[in-house]
JSON list of C-alpha atoms and ligand atoms in Angstrom, two decimals:
[
{"chain": "T", "resi": 248, "resn": "MET", "atom": "CA", "xyz": [44.36, 190.05, 36.00]},
{"chain": "T", "resi": 249, "resn": "ARG", "atom": "CA", "xyz": [43.04, 193.00, 34.08]},
{"chain": "T", "resi": 250, "resn": "LEU", "atom": "CA", "xyz": [46.44, 194.69, 34.26]},
{"chain": "T", "resi": 251, "resn": "LEU", "atom": "CA", "xyz": [48.14, 191.51, 33.03]},
{"chain": "T", "resi": 252, "resn": "HIS", "atom": "CA", "xyz": [45.72, 191.35, 30.11]},
{"chain": "T", "resi": 253, "resn": "LYS", "atom": "CA", "xyz": [46.43, 194.97, 29.25]},
{"chain": "T", "resi": 254, "resn": "ASN", "atom": "CA", "xyz": [50.18, 194.33, 29.39]},
{"chain": "T", "resi": 255, "resn": "LEU", "atom": "CA", "xyz": [49.91, 191.27, 27.18]},
{"chain": "T", "resi": 256, "resn": "CYS", "atom": "CA", "xyz": [47.91, 193.29, 24.66]},
{"chain": "T", "resi": 257, "resn": "MET", "atom": "CA", "xyz": [50.57, 195.99, 24.61]},
{"chain": "T", "resi": 258, "resn": "ILE", "atom": "CA", "xyz": [53.31, 193.40, 24.11]},
{"chain": "T", "resi": 259, "resn": "ALA", "atom": "CA", "xyz": [51.35, 191.85, 21.25]},
{"chain": "T", "resi": 260, "resn": "MET", "atom": "CA", "xyz": [50.84, 195.26, 19.67]},
{"chain": "T", "resi": 261, "resn": "SER", "atom": "CA", "xyz": [54.50, 196.19, 19.90]},
{"chain": "T", "resi": 262, "resn": "LEU", "atom": "CA", "xyz": [55.53, 192.82, 18.44]},
{"chain": "T", "resi": 263, "resn": "ALA", "atom": "CA", "xyz": [53.16, 193.45, 15.53]},
{"chain": "T", "resi": 264, "resn": "MET", "atom": "CA", "xyz": [54.74, 196.87, 15.00]},
{"chain": "T", "resi": 265, "resn": "VAL", "atom": "CA", "xyz": [58.24, 195.36, 15.04]},
{"chain": "T", "resi": 266, "resn": "SER", "atom": "CA", "xyz": [57.34, 192.82, 12.36]},
{"chain": "T", "resi": 267, "resn": "VAL", "atom": "CA", "xyz": [55.70, 195.51, 10.20]},
{"chain": "T", "resi": 268, "resn": "GLY", "atom": "CA", "xyz": [58.76, 197.70, 10.72]},
{"chain": "T", "resi": 269, "resn": "ARG", "atom": "CA", "xyz": [61.08, 194.88, 9.63]},
{"chain": "T", "resi": 270, "resn": "ALA", "atom": "CA", "xyz": [59.37, 194.43, 6.27]},
{"chain": "T", "resi": 271, "resn": "ALA", "atom": "CA", "xyz": [60.78, 197.58, 4.68]},
{"chain": "T", "resi": 272, "resn": "PRO", "atom": "CA", "xyz": [58.85, 198.71, 1.59]},
{"chain": "T", "resi": 273, "resn": "LEU", "atom": "CA", "xyz": [60.10, 197.19, -1.65]},
{"chain": "T", "resi": 274, "resn": "VAL", "atom": "CA", "xyz": [61.76, 199.41, -4.23]},
{"chain": "T", "resi": 275, "resn": "GLU", "atom": "CA", "xyz": [61.72, 199.27, -8.03]},
{"chain": "T", "resi": 276, "resn": "PRO", "atom": "CA", "xyz": [64.95, 201.09, -8.90]},
{"chain": "T", "resi": 277, "resn": "THR", "atom": "CA", "xyz": [65.34, 203.22, -12.00]},
{"chain": "T", "resi": 278, "resn": "LEU", "atom": "CA", "xyz": [68.41, 203.21, -14.24]},
{"chain": "T", "resi": 279, "resn": "HIS", "atom": "CA", "xyz": [69.49, 205.77, -16.82]},
{"chain": "T", "resi": 280, "resn": "ILE", "atom": "CA", "xyz": [72.65, 206.20, -18.84]},
{"chain": "T", "resi": 281, "resn": "ARG", "atom": "CA", "xyz": [74.22, 209.62, -19.01]},
{"chain": "T", "resi": 282, "resn": "PRO", "atom": "CA", "xyz": [72.71, 211.50, -21.97]},
{"chain": "T", "resi": 283, "resn": "GLN", "atom": "CA", "xyz": [74.92, 212.16, -24.98]},
{"chain": "T", "resi": 284, "resn": "ALA", "atom": "CA", "xyz": [76.19, 215.69, -25.43]},
{"chain": "T", "resi": 285, "resn": "SER", "atom": "CA", "xyz": [75.45, 215.64, -29.16]},
{"chain": "T", "resi": 286, "resn": "GLY", "atom": "CA", "xyz": [73.77, 213.51, -31.79]},
{"chain": "T", "resi": 287, "resn": "ALA", "atom": "CA", "xyz": [70.38, 211.83, -31.83]},
{"chain": "T", "resi": 288, "resn": "GLY", "atom": "CA", "xyz": [71.00, 210.20, -28.45]},
{"chain": "T", "resi": 289, "resn": "ARG", "atom": "CA", "xyz": [71.55, 206.71, -27.14]},
{"chain": "T", "resi": 290, "resn": "VAL", "atom": "CA", "xyz": [69.46, 204.18, -25.29]},
{"chain": "T", "resi": 291, "resn": "ALA", "atom": "CA", "xyz": [70.20, 200.85, -23.62]},
{"chain": "T", "resi": 292, "resn": "LEU", "atom": "CA", "xyz": [67.98, 197.91, -24.51]},
{"chain": "T", "resi": 293, "resn": "THR", "atom": "CA", "xyz": [67.69, 195.26, -21.78]},
{"chain": "T", "resi": 294, "resn": "LEU", "atom": "CA", "xyz": [65.71, 192.06, -22.38]},
{"chain": "T", "resi": 295, "resn": "ASP", "atom": "CA", "xyz": [64.80, 189.54, -19.71]},
{"chain": "T", "resi": 296, "resn": "ALA", "atom": "CA", "xyz": [64.85, 185.79, -20.35]},
{"chain": "T", "resi": 297, "resn": "CYS", "atom": "CA", "xyz": [63.02, 184.69, -17.20]},
{"chain": "T", "resi": 298, "resn": "GLY", "atom": "CA", "xyz": [62.19, 181.12, -18.19]},
{"chain": "T", "resi": 299, "resn": "GLY", "atom": "CA", "xyz": [60.23, 179.58, -21.03]},
{"chain": "T", "resi": 300, "resn": "GLN", "atom": "CA", "xyz": [61.48, 179.89, -24.59]},
{"chain": "T", "resi": 301, "resn": "THR", "atom": "CA", "xyz": [63.06, 182.35, -27.01]},
{"chain": "T", "resi": 302, "resn": "ASP", "atom": "CA", "xyz": [61.20, 184.97, -29.04]},
{"chain": "T", "resi": 303, "resn": "ASP", "atom": "CA", "xyz": [62.92, 184.49, -32.40]},
{"chain": "T", "resi": 304, "resn": "ARG", "atom": "CA", "xyz": [61.12, 187.52, -33.84]},
{"chain": "T", "resi": 305, "resn": "ILE", "atom": "CA", "xyz": [63.14, 189.70, -31.46]},
{"chain": "T", "resi": 306, "resn": "LEU", "atom": "CA", "xyz": [66.40, 187.72, -31.63]},
{"chain": "T", "resi": 307, "resn": "SER", "atom": "CA", "xyz": [66.53, 187.71, -35.43]},
{"chain": "T", "resi": 308, "resn": "ALA", "atom": "CA", "xyz": [65.55, 191.41, -35.66]},
{"chain": "T", "resi": 309, "resn": "LEU", "atom": "CA", "xyz": [68.45, 192.28, -33.34]},
{"chain": "T", "resi": 310, "resn": "VAL", "atom": "CA", "xyz": [70.92, 190.27, -35.45]},
{"chain": "T", "resi": 311, "resn": "GLU", "atom": "CA", "xyz": [69.61, 191.54, -38.81]},
{"chain": "T", "resi": 312, "resn": "ASN", "atom": "CA", "xyz": [69.57, 195.18, -37.71]},
{"chain": "T", "resi": 313, "resn": "LYS", "atom": "CA", "xyz": [72.78, 194.94, -35.66]},
{"chain": "T", "resi": 314, "resn": "ILE", "atom": "CA", "xyz": [71.05, 196.24, -32.52]},
{"chain": "T", "resi": 315, "resn": "PRO", "atom": "CA", "xyz": [73.11, 195.50, -29.39]},
{"chain": "T", "resi": 316, "resn": "ALA", "atom": "CA", "xyz": [71.27, 194.37, -26.26]},
{"chain": "T", "resi": 317, "resn": "THR", "atom": "CA", "xyz": [71.91, 193.29, -22.70]},
{"chain": "T", "resi": 318, "resn": "ILE", "atom": "CA", "xyz": [70.11, 190.00, -22.03]},
{"chain": "T", "resi": 319, "resn": "PHE", "atom": "CA", "xyz": [69.26, 189.08, -18.43]},
{"chain": "T", "resi": 320, "resn": "VAL", "atom": "CA", "xyz": [69.14, 185.28, -18.33]},
{"chain": "T", "resi": 321, "resn": "THR", "atom": "CA", "xyz": [68.19, 182.83, -15.57]},
{"chain": "T", "resi": 322, "resn": "GLY", "atom": "CA", "xyz": [69.73, 179.42, -14.98]},
{"chain": "T", "resi": 323, "resn": "ILE", "atom": "CA", "xyz": [66.38, 177.88, -15.95]},
{"chain": "T", "resi": 324, "resn": "TRP", "atom": "CA", "xyz": [66.27, 179.70, -19.31]},
{"chain": "T", "resi": 325, "resn": "LEU", "atom": "CA", "xyz": [69.91, 178.87, -20.13]},
{"chain": "T", "resi": 326, "resn": "LYS", "atom": "CA", "xyz": [69.21, 175.17, -19.69]},
{"chain": "T", "resi": 327, "resn": "ARG", "atom": "CA", "xyz": [66.24, 175.15, -22.09]},
{"chain": "T", "resi": 328, "resn": "ASN", "atom": "CA", "xyz": [67.47, 177.51, -24.80]},
{"chain": "T", "resi": 329, "resn": "ALA", "atom": "CA", "xyz": [70.86, 176.24, -25.97]},
{"chain": "T", "resi": 330, "resn": "ALA", "atom": "CA", "xyz": [70.22, 177.20, -29.61]},
{"chain": "T", "resi": 331, "resn": "ALA", "atom": "CA", "xyz": [69.46, 180.83, -28.74]},
{"chain": "T", "resi": 332, "resn": "VAL", "atom": "CA", "xyz": [72.51, 180.99, -26.45]},
{"chain": "T", "resi": 333, "resn": "GLU", "atom": "CA", "xyz": [74.63, 179.77, -29.40]},
{"chain": "T", "resi": 334, "resn": "ILE", "atom": "CA", "xyz": [73.29, 182.58, -31.60]},
{"chain": "T", "resi": 335, "resn": "MET", "atom": "CA", "xyz": [74.03, 185.15, -28.89]},
{"chain": "T", "resi": 336, "resn": "ARG", "atom": "CA", "xyz": [77.52, 183.78, -28.32]},
{"chain": "T", "resi": 337, "resn": "ALA", "atom": "CA", "xyz": [78.16, 183.89, -32.08]},
{"chain": "T", "resi": 338, "resn": "HIS", "atom": "CA", "xyz": [77.56, 187.68, -31.96]},
{"chain": "T", "resi": 339, "resn": "PRO", "atom": "CA", "xyz": [79.63, 188.90, -29.01]},
{"chain": "T", "resi": 340, "resn": "ASP", "atom": "CA", "xyz": [79.57, 192.39, -30.54]},
{"chain": "T", "resi": 341, "resn": "LEU", "atom": "CA", "xyz": [75.78, 192.47, -30.09]},
{"chain": "T", "resi": 342, "resn": "PHE", "atom": "CA", "xyz": [74.90, 190.47, -26.99]},
{"chain": "T", "resi": 343, "resn": "GLU", "atom": "CA", "xyz": [75.96, 190.92, -23.40]},
{"chain": "T", "resi": 344, "resn": "LEU", "atom": "CA", "xyz": [74.57, 188.22, -21.08]},
{"chain": "T", "resi": 345, "resn": "GLU", "atom": "CA", "xyz": [73.91, 189.20, -17.48]},
{"chain": "T", "resi": 346, "resn": "ASN", "atom": "CA", "xyz": [72.50, 187.62, -14.34]},
{"chain": "T", "resi": 347, "resn": "HIS", "atom": "CA", "xyz": [68.69, 187.30, -13.85]},
{"chain": "T", "resi": 348, "resn": "GLY", "atom": "CA", "xyz": [69.10, 184.71, -11.05]},
{"chain": "T", "resi": 349, "resn": "GLY", "atom": "CA", "xyz": [69.31, 180.95, -10.90]},
{"chain": "T", "resi": 350, "resn": "HIS", "atom": "CA", "xyz": [65.60, 180.22, -10.50]},
{"chain": "T", "resi": 351, "resn": "HIS", "atom": "CA", "xyz": [63.73, 183.48, -11.15]},
{"chain": "T", "resi": 352, "resn": "ILE", "atom": "CA", "xyz": [63.01, 184.15, -7.49]},
{"chain": "T", "resi": 353, "resn": "PRO", "atom": "CA", "xyz": [62.53, 187.81, -6.40]},
{"chain": "T", "resi": 354, "resn": "ALA", "atom": "CA", "xyz": [65.53, 189.22, -4.50]},
{"chain": "T", "resi": 355, "resn": "VAL", "atom": "CA", "xyz": [63.51, 190.12, -1.43]},
{"chain": "T", "resi": 356, "resn": "ASP", "atom": "CA", "xyz": [64.80, 188.82, 1.89]},
{"chain": "T", "resi": 357, "resn": "THR", "atom": "CA", "xyz": [61.47, 188.74, 3.73]},
{"chain": "T", "resi": 358, "resn": "PRO", "atom": "CA", "xyz": [58.74, 186.18, 2.92]},
{"chain": "T", "resi": 359, "resn": "GLN", "atom": "CA", "xyz": [56.08, 187.71, 0.66]},
{"chain": "T", "resi": 360, "resn": "LYS", "atom": "CA", "xyz": [54.57, 187.44, -2.79]},
{"chain": "T", "resi": 361, "resn": "ILE", "atom": "CA", "xyz": [55.31, 189.90, -5.59]},
{"chain": "T", "resi": 362, "resn": "TYR", "atom": "CA", "xyz": [53.03, 189.71, -8.65]},
{"chain": "T", "resi": 363, "resn": "GLY", "atom": "CA", "xyz": [52.10, 186.26, -7.36]},
{"chain": "T", "resi": 364, "resn": "ILE", "atom": "CA", "xyz": [55.72, 185.04, -7.21]},
{"chain": "T", "resi": 365, "resn": "ARG", "atom": "CA", "xyz": [57.07, 183.92, -3.83]},
{"chain": "T", "resi": 366, "resn": "SER", "atom": "CA", "xyz": [60.10, 185.98, -2.71]},
{"chain": "T", "resi": 367, "resn": "ALA", "atom": "CA", "xyz": [63.44, 184.44, -1.74]},
{"chain": "T", "resi": 368, "resn": "GLY", "atom": "CA", "xyz": [62.33, 185.15, 1.84]},
{"chain": "T", "resi": 369, "resn": "SER", "atom": "CA", "xyz": [65.70, 185.25, 3.62]},
{"chain": "T", "resi": 370, "resn": "PRO", "atom": "CA", "xyz": [69.17, 186.77, 3.11]},
{"chain": "T", "resi": 371, "resn": "ASP", "atom": "CA", "xyz": [70.64, 183.29, 2.45]},
{"chain": "T", "resi": 372, "resn": "ALA", "atom": "CA", "xyz": [68.04, 182.57, -0.23]},
{"chain": "T", "resi": 373, "resn": "VAL", "atom": "CA", "xyz": [68.77, 185.93, -1.93]},
{"chain": "T", "resi": 374, "resn": "LEU", "atom": "CA", "xyz": [72.48, 185.04, -2.00]},
{"chain": "T", "resi": 375, "resn": "ALA", "atom": "CA", "xyz": [71.71, 181.60, -3.41]},
{"chain": "T", "resi": 376, "resn": "GLU", "atom": "CA", "xyz": [69.55, 183.10, -6.19]},
{"chain": "T", "resi": 377, "resn": "VAL", "atom": "CA", "xyz": [72.25, 185.61, -7.21]},
{"chain": "T", "resi": 378, "resn": "GLU", "atom": "CA", "xyz": [75.17, 183.16, -6.99]},
{"chain": "T", "resi": 379, "resn": "SER", "atom": "CA", "xyz": [73.38, 180.31, -8.79]},
{"chain": "T", "resi": 380, "resn": "GLY", "atom": "CA", "xyz": [72.52, 182.71, -11.65]},
{"chain": "T", "resi": 381, "resn": "ALA", "atom": "CA", "xyz": [76.18, 183.73, -11.96]},
{"chain": "T", "resi": 382, "resn": "ALA", "atom": "CA", "xyz": [77.31, 180.09, -11.81]},
{"chain": "T", "resi": 383, "resn": "ALA", "atom": "CA", "xyz": [74.87, 179.11, -14.59]},
{"chain": "T", "resi": 384, "resn": "LEU", "atom": "CA", "xyz": [76.30, 181.87, -16.80]},
{"chain": "T", "resi": 385, "resn": "ALA", "atom": "CA", "xyz": [79.87, 180.83, -16.03]},
{"chain": "T", "resi": 386, "resn": "GLY", "atom": "CA", "xyz": [78.93, 177.35, -17.28]},
{"chain": "T", "resi": 387, "resn": "THR", "atom": "CA", "xyz": [78.22, 178.76, -20.77]},
{"chain": "T", "resi": 388, "resn": "GLY", "atom": "CA", "xyz": [81.73, 180.18, -21.13]},
{"chain": "T", "resi": 389, "resn": "GLU", "atom": "CA", "xyz": [80.41, 183.77, -21.14]},
{"chain": "T", "resi": 390, "resn": "PRO", "atom": "CA", "xyz": [82.38, 186.49, -19.35]},
{"chain": "T", "resi": 391, "resn": "ALA", "atom": "CA", "xyz": [81.50, 186.76, -15.64]},
{"chain": "T", "resi": 392, "resn": "PRO", "atom": "CA", "xyz": [78.34, 188.87, -15.20]},
{"chain": "T", "resi": 393, "resn": "LYS", "atom": "CA", "xyz": [78.65, 192.36, -13.71]},
{"chain": "T", "resi": 394, "resn": "TRP", "atom": "CA", "xyz": [74.95, 193.18, -13.48]},
{"chain": "T", "resi": 395, "resn": "PHE", "atom": "CA", "xyz": [72.07, 191.54, -11.65]},
{"chain": "T", "resi": 396, "resn": "ARG", "atom": "CA", "xyz": [68.36, 192.03, -12.16]},
{"chain": "T", "resi": 397, "resn": "GLY", "atom": "CA", "xyz": [66.04, 190.12, -9.86]},
{"chain": "T", "resi": 398, "resn": "ALA", "atom": "CA", "xyz": [62.77, 188.50, -10.90]},
{"chain": "T", "resi": 399, "resn": "THR", "atom": "CA", "xyz": [59.97, 191.16, -10.90]},
{"chain": "T", "resi": 400, "resn": "ALA", "atom": "CA", "xyz": [62.67, 193.92, -10.70]},
{"chain": "T", "resi": 401, "resn": "GLU", "atom": "CA", "xyz": [61.55, 194.67, -7.12]},
{"chain": "T", "resi": 402, "resn": "TYR", "atom": "CA", "xyz": [63.90, 194.43, -4.16]},
{"chain": "T", "resi": 403, "resn": "SER", "atom": "CA", "xyz": [64.12, 194.94, -0.45]},
{"chain": "T", "resi": 404, "resn": "PRO", "atom": "CA", "xyz": [66.73, 197.66, 0.22]},
{"chain": "T", "resi": 405, "resn": "SER", "atom": "CA", "xyz": [68.73, 195.20, 2.34]},
{"chain": "T", "resi": 406, "resn": "ALA", "atom": "CA", "xyz": [68.84, 192.75, -0.59]},
{"chain": "T", "resi": 407, "resn": "ILE", "atom": "CA", "xyz": [70.22, 195.50, -2.85]},
{"chain": "T", "resi": 408, "resn": "ALA", "atom": "CA", "xyz": [73.01, 196.11, -0.31]},
{"chain": "T", "resi": 409, "resn": "MET", "atom": "CA", "xyz": [73.82, 192.37, -0.26]},
{"chain": "T", "resi": 410, "resn": "ILE", "atom": "CA", "xyz": [73.90, 192.11, -4.06]},
{"chain": "T", "resi": 411, "resn": "ARG", "atom": "CA", "xyz": [76.21, 195.16, -4.27]},
{"chain": "T", "resi": 412, "resn": "LYS", "atom": "CA", "xyz": [78.54, 193.49, -1.74]},
{"chain": "T", "resi": 413, "resn": "LEU", "atom": "CA", "xyz": [78.77, 190.48, -4.05]},
{"chain": "T", "resi": 414, "resn": "GLY", "atom": "CA", "xyz": [80.15, 192.89, -6.67]},
{"chain": "T", "resi": 415, "resn": "PHE", "atom": "CA", "xyz": [77.10, 193.25, -8.94]},
{"chain": "T", "resi": 416, "resn": "LYS", "atom": "CA", "xyz": [75.39, 196.44, -10.00]},
{"chain": "T", "resi": 417, "resn": "VAL", "atom": "CA", "xyz": [71.60, 196.17, -9.85]},
{"chain": "T", "resi": 418, "resn": "ALA", "atom": "CA", "xyz": [69.86, 196.89, -13.16]},
{"chain": "T", "resi": 419, "resn": "GLY", "atom": "CA", "xyz": [66.79, 199.08, -12.91]},
{"chain": "T", "resi": 420, "resn": "PHE", "atom": "CA", "xyz": [65.20, 200.66, -15.99]},
{"chain": "T", "resi": 421, "resn": "SER", "atom": "CA", "xyz": [63.48, 203.87, -17.04]},
{"chain": "T", "resi": 422, "resn": "ILE", "atom": "CA", "xyz": [61.02, 202.57, -19.67]},
{"chain": "T", "resi": 423, "resn": "ASN", "atom": "CA", "xyz": [58.80, 199.55, -19.08]},
{"chain": "T", "resi": 424, "resn": "GLY", "atom": "CA", "xyz": [58.46, 198.57, -22.73]},
{"chain": "T", "resi": 425, "resn": "ASP", "atom": "CA", "xyz": [56.17, 195.55, -22.65]},
{"chain": "T", "resi": 426, "resn": "GLY", "atom": "CA", "xyz": [54.53, 195.55, -19.19]},
{"chain": "T", "resi": 427, "resn": "GLY", "atom": "CA", "xyz": [55.92, 192.13, -18.29]},
{"chain": "T", "resi": 428, "resn": "SER", "atom": "CA", "xyz": [55.26, 190.94, -21.87]},
{"chain": "T", "resi": 429, "resn": "LEU", "atom": "CA", "xyz": [51.52, 191.36, -21.24]},
{"chain": "T", "resi": 430, "resn": "LEU", "atom": "CA", "xyz": [50.84, 194.47, -23.34]},
{"chain": "T", "resi": 431, "resn": "GLY", "atom": "CA", "xyz": [49.54, 194.45, -26.90]},
{"chain": "T", "resi": 432, "resn": "ALA", "atom": "CA", "xyz": [51.86, 195.00, -29.87]},
{"chain": "T", "resi": 433, "resn": "LYS", "atom": "CA", "xyz": [50.70, 198.57, -30.51]},
{"chain": "T", "resi": 434, "resn": "GLU", "atom": "CA", "xyz": [51.15, 199.84, -26.95]},
{"chain": "T", "resi": 435, "resn": "THR", "atom": "CA", "xyz": [54.54, 198.09, -26.63]},
{"chain": "T", "resi": 436, "resn": "ALA", "atom": "CA", "xyz": [55.75, 199.67, -29.88]},
{"chain": "T", "resi": 437, "resn": "ARG", "atom": "CA", "xyz": [54.50, 203.10, -28.73]},
{"chain": "T", "resi": 438, "resn": "ARG", "atom": "CA", "xyz": [56.30, 202.89, -25.38]},
{"chain": "T", "resi": 439, "resn": "ILE", "atom": "CA", "xyz": [59.61, 201.76, -26.86]},
{"chain": "T", "resi": 440, "resn": "ALA", "atom": "CA", "xyz": [59.49, 204.25, -29.75]},
{"chain": "T", "resi": 441, "resn": "ALA", "atom": "CA", "xyz": [59.05, 207.03, -27.15]},
{"chain": "T", "resi": 442, "resn": "ALA", "atom": "CA", "xyz": [62.49, 206.33, -25.60]},
{"chain": "T", "resi": 443, "resn": "LYS", "atom": "CA", "xyz": [64.76, 209.36, -25.32]},
{"chain": "T", "resi": 444, "resn": "ASP", "atom": "CA", "xyz": [68.49, 209.91, -24.96]},
{"chain": "T", "resi": 445, "resn": "GLY", "atom": "CA", "xyz": [69.66, 208.16, -21.76]},
{"chain": "T", "resi": 446, "resn": "ASP", "atom": "CA", "xyz": [66.73, 205.79, -21.35]},
{"chain": "T", "resi": 447, "resn": "VAL", "atom": "CA", "xyz": [67.11, 202.15, -20.30]},
{"chain": "T", "resi": 448, "resn": "ILE", "atom": "CA", "xyz": [64.34, 199.98, -21.78]},
{"chain": "T", "resi": 449, "resn": "ILE", "atom": "CA", "xyz": [63.15, 196.71, -20.23]},
{"chain": "T", "resi": 450, "resn": "SER", "atom": "CA", "xyz": [61.21, 194.08, -22.22]},
{"chain": "T", "resi": 451, "resn": "HIS", "atom": "CA", "xyz": [61.12, 190.29, -22.52]},
{"chain": "T", "resi": 452, "resn": "ILE", "atom": "CA", "xyz": [62.68, 187.88, -25.02]},
{"chain": "T", "resi": 453, "resn": "ASN", "atom": "CA", "xyz": [61.19, 184.67, -23.60]},
{"chain": "T", "resi": 454, "resn": "GLN", "atom": "CA", "xyz": [57.53, 184.83, -24.70]},
{"chain": "T", "resi": 455, "resn": "PRO", "atom": "CA", "xyz": [57.38, 183.90, -28.41]},
{"chain": "T", "resi": 456, "resn": "THR", "atom": "CA", "xyz": [53.58, 183.55, -28.39]},
{"chain": "T", "resi": 457, "resn": "HIS", "atom": "CA", "xyz": [52.82, 187.01, -26.91]},
{"chain": "T", "resi": 458, "resn": "ALA", "atom": "CA", "xyz": [51.78, 189.95, -29.09]},
{"chain": "T", "resi": 459, "resn": "ALA", "atom": "CA", "xyz": [54.17, 192.21, -27.15]},
{"chain": "T", "resi": 460, "resn": "GLY", "atom": "CA", "xyz": [57.18, 190.70, -28.95]},
{"chain": "T", "resi": 461, "resn": "GLU", "atom": "CA", "xyz": [55.99, 192.05, -32.28]},
{"chain": "T", "resi": 462, "resn": "GLY", "atom": "CA", "xyz": [55.69, 195.49, -30.67]},
{"chain": "T", "resi": 463, "resn": "VAL", "atom": "CA", "xyz": [59.23, 195.25, -29.30]},
{"chain": "T", "resi": 464, "resn": "VAL", "atom": "CA", "xyz": [60.56, 194.79, -32.84]},
{"chain": "T", "resi": 465, "resn": "GLN", "atom": "CA", "xyz": [58.45, 197.66, -34.25]},
{"chain": "T", "resi": 466, "resn": "GLY", "atom": "CA", "xyz": [59.47, 200.02, -31.44]},
{"chain": "T", "resi": 467, "resn": "LEU", "atom": "CA", "xyz": [63.18, 199.23, -31.86]},
{"chain": "T", "resi": 468, "resn": "LEU", "atom": "CA", "xyz": [63.05, 199.75, -35.62]},
{"chain": "T", "resi": 469, "resn": "ALA", "atom": "CA", "xyz": [61.33, 203.12, -35.05]},
{"chain": "T", "resi": 470, "resn": "LEU", "atom": "CA", "xyz": [64.13, 204.20, -32.69]},
{"chain": "T", "resi": 471, "resn": "LYS", "atom": "CA", "xyz": [66.76, 203.06, -35.18]},
{"chain": "T", "resi": 472, "resn": "ALA", "atom": "CA", "xyz": [65.02, 205.00, -37.97]},
{"chain": "T", "resi": 473, "resn": "LYS", "atom": "CA", "xyz": [65.16, 208.14, -35.79]},
{"chain": "T", "resi": 474, "resn": "GLY", "atom": "CA", "xyz": [68.94, 207.71, -35.58]},
{"chain": "T", "resi": 475, "resn": "LEU", "atom": "CA", "xyz": [69.24, 206.71, -31.92]},
{"chain": "T", "resi": 476, "resn": "THR", "atom": "CA", "xyz": [72.24, 204.57, -30.98]},
{"chain": "T", "resi": 477, "resn": "PHE", "atom": "CA", "xyz": [71.87, 201.41, -28.90]},
{"chain": "T", "resi": 478, "resn": "VAL", "atom": "CA", "xyz": [74.42, 200.66, -26.20]},
{"chain": "T", "resi": 479, "resn": "ARG", "atom": "CA", "xyz": [74.84, 197.74, -23.84]},
{"chain": "T", "resi": 480, "resn": "LEU", "atom": "CA", "xyz": [75.27, 198.21, -20.12]},
{"chain": "T", "resi": 481, "resn": "ASP", "atom": "CA", "xyz": [78.97, 197.27, -20.39]},
{"chain": "T", "resi": 482, "resn": "ASP", "atom": "CA", "xyz": [79.47, 200.02, -23.02]},
{"chain": "T", "resi": 483, "resn": "ALA", "atom": "CA", "xyz": [77.91, 202.53, -20.66]},
{"chain": "T", "resi": 484, "resn": "ASP", "atom": "CA", "xyz": [80.09, 201.56, -17.69]},
{"chain": "T", "resi": 485, "resn": "ALA", "atom": "CA", "xyz": [80.71, 204.63, -15.49]},
{"chain": "T", "resi": 486, "resn": "ASP", "atom": "CA", "xyz": [77.86, 206.36, -17.34]},
{"chain": "T", "resi": 487, "resn": "ASP", "atom": "CA", "xyz": [75.09, 204.56, -15.50]},
{"chain": "T", "resi": 488, "resn": "ILE", "atom": "CA", "xyz": [72.87, 206.38, -13.03]},
{"chain": "T", "resi": 489, "resn": "GLY", "atom": "CA", "xyz": [70.78, 204.18, -10.75]},
{"chain": "T", "resi": 490, "resn": "ASN", "atom": "CA", "xyz": [68.87, 205.16, -7.61]},
{"chain": "T", "resi": 491, "resn": "HIS", "atom": "CA", "xyz": [68.45, 203.29, -4.29]},
{"chain": "T", "resi": 492, "resn": "GLY", "atom": "CA", "xyz": [72.20, 202.57, -4.16]},
{"chain": "T", "resi": 493, "resn": "THR", "atom": "CA", "xyz": [72.06, 200.25, -7.17]},
{"chain": "T", "resi": 494, "resn": "THR", "atom": "CA", "xyz": [75.13, 201.49, -9.08]},
{"chain": "T", "resi": 495, "resn": "ASP", "atom": "CA", "xyz": [77.18, 203.87, -6.89]},
{"chain": "E", "resi": 1, "resn": "ZN", "atom": "ZN1", "xyz": [62.15, 187.89, -15.22]}
]
């Protein structure tokens, strides 16, 4: 009896180890663009439209100052922000729309919570999130997306491999401009203005009531004043450098 108990305990322990081993640590990939050989340098601005509304402070500053940007949109955001989508589509030289998922669900194929958001939880659910995001974009008449960025920008390595197989590159970043749109205007402006040649900035364009949006505009204008060039991810094709197998 005692032996049986001991054996059962060992089986339970090894099962626990297997399940821990299966949940590989999540990764938050970085992305850079190859630095310019000469000039003041270039940076890529990426803005997430997770859900919610449109920050017109940012959208109008981009149009007025002719600053190109890559916008990661979800199916949810596209549905609720037709006017902003029209403005972006009216400036195809400025805006590249890419895939931020159908429902803003983290591309993690094991069940867990990331920043309080429930992960997709299975390989099928990751596929559904990526494919429904692409389908929502196709419905707007935009070119087919080539990049994917999952909600929270964290991934299980196996999810990254699946997304790559679907033909998307996975968009990391090198500068977290607005801390999930939760930072103050001053700190956001400081982070963005500190971008250097080759950096990829992430911020949000869906929180019109947050102070961070004002900082995004100030930071971008500071970079422009320093003479940096803004490129979109499709301009930097073949010049992108992502880790964790996100672009190669
Ligand atoms: Zn998001």
